[in-house]
PDB file of C-alpha atoms in Angstrom:
ATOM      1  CA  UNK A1305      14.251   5.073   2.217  1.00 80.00           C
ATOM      2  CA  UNK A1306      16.484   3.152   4.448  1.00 82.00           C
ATOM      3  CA  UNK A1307      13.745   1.720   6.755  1.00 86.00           C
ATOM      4  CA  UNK A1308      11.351   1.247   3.527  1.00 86.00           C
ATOM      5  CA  UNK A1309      14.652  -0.847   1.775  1.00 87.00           C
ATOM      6  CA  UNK A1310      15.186  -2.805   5.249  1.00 89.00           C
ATOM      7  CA  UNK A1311      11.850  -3.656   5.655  1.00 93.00           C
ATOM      8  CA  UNK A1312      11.491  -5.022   2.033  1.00 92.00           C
ATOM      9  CA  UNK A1313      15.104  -7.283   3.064  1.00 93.00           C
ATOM     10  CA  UNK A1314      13.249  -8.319   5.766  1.00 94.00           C
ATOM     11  CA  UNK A1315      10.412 -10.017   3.642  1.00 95.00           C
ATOM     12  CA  UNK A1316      12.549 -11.472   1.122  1.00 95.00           C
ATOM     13  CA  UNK A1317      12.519 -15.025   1.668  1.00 95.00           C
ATOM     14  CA  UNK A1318      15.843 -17.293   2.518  1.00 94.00           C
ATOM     15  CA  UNK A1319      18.096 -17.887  -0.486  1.00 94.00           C
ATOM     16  CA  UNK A1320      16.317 -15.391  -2.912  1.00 95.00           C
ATOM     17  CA  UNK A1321      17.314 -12.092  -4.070  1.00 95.00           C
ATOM     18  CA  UNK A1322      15.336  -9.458  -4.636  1.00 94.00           C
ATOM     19  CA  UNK A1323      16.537  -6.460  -6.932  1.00 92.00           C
ATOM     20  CA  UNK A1324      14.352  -2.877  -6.307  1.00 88.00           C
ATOM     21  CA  UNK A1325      14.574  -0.515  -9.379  1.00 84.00           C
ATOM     22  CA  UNK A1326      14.668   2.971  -8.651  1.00 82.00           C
ATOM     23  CA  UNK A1327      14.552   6.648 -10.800  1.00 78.00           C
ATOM     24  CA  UNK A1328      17.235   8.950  -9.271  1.00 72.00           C
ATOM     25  CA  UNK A1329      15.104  10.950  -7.295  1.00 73.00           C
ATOM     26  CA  UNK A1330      16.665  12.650  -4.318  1.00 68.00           C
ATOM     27  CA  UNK A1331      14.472  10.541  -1.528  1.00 68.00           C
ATOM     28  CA  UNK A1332      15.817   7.165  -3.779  1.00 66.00           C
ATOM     29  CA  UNK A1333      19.640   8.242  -3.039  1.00 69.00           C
ATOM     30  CA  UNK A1334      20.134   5.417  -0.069  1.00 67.00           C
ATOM     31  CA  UNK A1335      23.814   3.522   0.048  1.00 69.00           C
ATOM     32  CA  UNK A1336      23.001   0.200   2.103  1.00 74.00           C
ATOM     33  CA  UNK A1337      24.587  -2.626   1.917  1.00 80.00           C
ATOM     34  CA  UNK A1338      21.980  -5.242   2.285  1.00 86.00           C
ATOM     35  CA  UNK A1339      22.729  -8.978   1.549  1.00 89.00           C
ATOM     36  CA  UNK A1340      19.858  -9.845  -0.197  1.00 93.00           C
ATOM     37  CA  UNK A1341      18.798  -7.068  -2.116  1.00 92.00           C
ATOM     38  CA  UNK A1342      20.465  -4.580  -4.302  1.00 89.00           C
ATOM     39  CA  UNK A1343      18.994  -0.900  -5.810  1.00 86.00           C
ATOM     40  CA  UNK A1344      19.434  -0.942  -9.067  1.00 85.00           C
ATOM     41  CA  UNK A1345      18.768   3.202 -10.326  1.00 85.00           C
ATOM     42  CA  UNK A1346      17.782   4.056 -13.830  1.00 84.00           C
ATOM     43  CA  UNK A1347      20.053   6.527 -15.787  1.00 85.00           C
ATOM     44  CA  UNK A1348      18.925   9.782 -15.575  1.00 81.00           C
ATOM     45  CA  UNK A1349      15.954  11.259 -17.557  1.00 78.00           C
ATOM     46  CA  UNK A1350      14.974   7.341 -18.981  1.00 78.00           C
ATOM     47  CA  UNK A1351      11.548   7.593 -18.466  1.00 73.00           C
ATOM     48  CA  UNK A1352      10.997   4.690 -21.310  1.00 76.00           C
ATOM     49  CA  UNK A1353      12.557   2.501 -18.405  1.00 79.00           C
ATOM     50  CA  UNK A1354      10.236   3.373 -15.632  1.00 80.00           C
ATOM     51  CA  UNK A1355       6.739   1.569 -15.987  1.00 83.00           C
ATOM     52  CA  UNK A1356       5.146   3.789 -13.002  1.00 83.00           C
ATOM     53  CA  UNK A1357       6.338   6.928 -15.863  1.00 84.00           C
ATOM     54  CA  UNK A1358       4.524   4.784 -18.466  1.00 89.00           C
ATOM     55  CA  UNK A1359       1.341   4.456 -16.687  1.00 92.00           C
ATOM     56  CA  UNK A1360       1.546   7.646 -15.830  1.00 90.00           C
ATOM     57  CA  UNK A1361       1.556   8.879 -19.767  1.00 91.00           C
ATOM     58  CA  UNK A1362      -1.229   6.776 -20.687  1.00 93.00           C
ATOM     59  CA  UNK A1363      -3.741   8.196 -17.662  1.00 94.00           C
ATOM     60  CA  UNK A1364      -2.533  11.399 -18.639  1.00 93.00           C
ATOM     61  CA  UNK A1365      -3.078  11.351 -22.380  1.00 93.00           C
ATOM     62  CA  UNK A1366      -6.460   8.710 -22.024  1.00 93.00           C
ATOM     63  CA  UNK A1367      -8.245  10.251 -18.923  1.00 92.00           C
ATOM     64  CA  UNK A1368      -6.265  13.664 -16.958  1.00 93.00           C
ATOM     65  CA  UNK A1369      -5.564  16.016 -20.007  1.00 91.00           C
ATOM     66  CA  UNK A1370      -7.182  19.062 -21.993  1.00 90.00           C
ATOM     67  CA  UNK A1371      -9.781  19.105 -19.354  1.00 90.00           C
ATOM     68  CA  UNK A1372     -10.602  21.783 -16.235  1.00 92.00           C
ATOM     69  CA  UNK A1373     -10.846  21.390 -13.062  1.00 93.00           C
ATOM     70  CA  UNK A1374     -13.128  22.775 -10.465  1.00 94.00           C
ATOM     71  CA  UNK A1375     -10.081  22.800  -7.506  1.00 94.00           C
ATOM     72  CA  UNK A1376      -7.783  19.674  -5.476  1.00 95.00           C
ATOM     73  CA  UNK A1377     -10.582  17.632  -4.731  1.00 96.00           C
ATOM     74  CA  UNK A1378     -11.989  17.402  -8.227  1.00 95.00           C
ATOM     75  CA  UNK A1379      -8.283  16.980  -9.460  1.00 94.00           C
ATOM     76  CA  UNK A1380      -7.804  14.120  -6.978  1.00 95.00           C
ATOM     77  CA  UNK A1381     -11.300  12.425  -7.867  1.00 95.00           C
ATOM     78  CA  UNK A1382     -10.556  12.542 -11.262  1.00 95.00           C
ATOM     79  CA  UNK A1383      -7.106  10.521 -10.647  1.00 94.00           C
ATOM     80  CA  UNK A1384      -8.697   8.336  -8.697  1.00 96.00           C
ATOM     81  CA  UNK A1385     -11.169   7.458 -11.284  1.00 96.00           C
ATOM     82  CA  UNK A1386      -8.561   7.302 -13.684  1.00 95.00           C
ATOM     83  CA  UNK A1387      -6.249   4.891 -11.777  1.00 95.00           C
ATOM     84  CA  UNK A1388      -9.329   2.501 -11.162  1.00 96.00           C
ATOM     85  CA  UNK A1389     -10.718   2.092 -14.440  1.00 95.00           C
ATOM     86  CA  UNK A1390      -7.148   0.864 -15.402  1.00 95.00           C
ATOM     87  CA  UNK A1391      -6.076  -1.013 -12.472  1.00 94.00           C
ATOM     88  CA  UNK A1392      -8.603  -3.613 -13.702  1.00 96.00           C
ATOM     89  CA  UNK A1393      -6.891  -3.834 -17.013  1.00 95.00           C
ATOM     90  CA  UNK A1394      -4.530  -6.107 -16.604  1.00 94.00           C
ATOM     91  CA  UNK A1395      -3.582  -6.625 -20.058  1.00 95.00           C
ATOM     92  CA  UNK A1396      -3.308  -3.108 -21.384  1.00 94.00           C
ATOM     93  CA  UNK A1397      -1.368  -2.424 -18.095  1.00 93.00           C
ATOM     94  CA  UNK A1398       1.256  -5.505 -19.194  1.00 92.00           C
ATOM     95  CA  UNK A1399       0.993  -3.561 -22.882  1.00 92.00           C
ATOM     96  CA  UNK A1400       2.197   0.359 -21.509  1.00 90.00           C
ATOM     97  CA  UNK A1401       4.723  -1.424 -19.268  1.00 88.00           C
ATOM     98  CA  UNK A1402       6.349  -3.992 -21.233  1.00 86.00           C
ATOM     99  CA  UNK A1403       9.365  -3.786 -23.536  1.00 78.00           C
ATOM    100  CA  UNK A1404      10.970  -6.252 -25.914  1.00 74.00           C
TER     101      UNK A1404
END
């Protein structure tokens, strides 16, 4: 996390700021003082406040549930089919992730 968190520093440009928001998962738990960005970590179990969590609802109830699978592979192909029919859908995408 600290090298990912320096290297994202690194690409902020002069005289900007650049605020990273973070779940408290144990690999997110970095204390670095960096000048020109700051971590800003949900409260715990928020998911409402995580888009990545909402995204990951909507696959799940739209395209990943009440279904078998045939092993890993077919699990992972099925994800990946999932994730690509949305990623296209830019609106619906700003629709699961936005908030008023």
């Amino acid at each position: 996390m600290q090298l990912h968190m320096q290297h994202i520093s690194k690409e902020v440009p002069e005289g900007r700021h650049a605020v990273v928001v973070m779940d408290g998962a144990l690999w997110h738990q970095a204390d670095l003082n960096l000048h020109n960005v700051t971590m800003l970590k949900l409260p715990p179990y928020s998911p409402e406040l995580n888009p990545s969590e909402q995204i990951w609802q909507y696959l799940k109830q739209h395209d990943l549930s009440n279904r078998c699978f045939d092993g890993y592979d077919a699990i992972v192909d099925a994800a990946c089919v999932a994730w690509n029919r949305l990623r296209v859908q830019l609106e619906l995408i700003r629709s699961i992730t936005s908030r008023a």
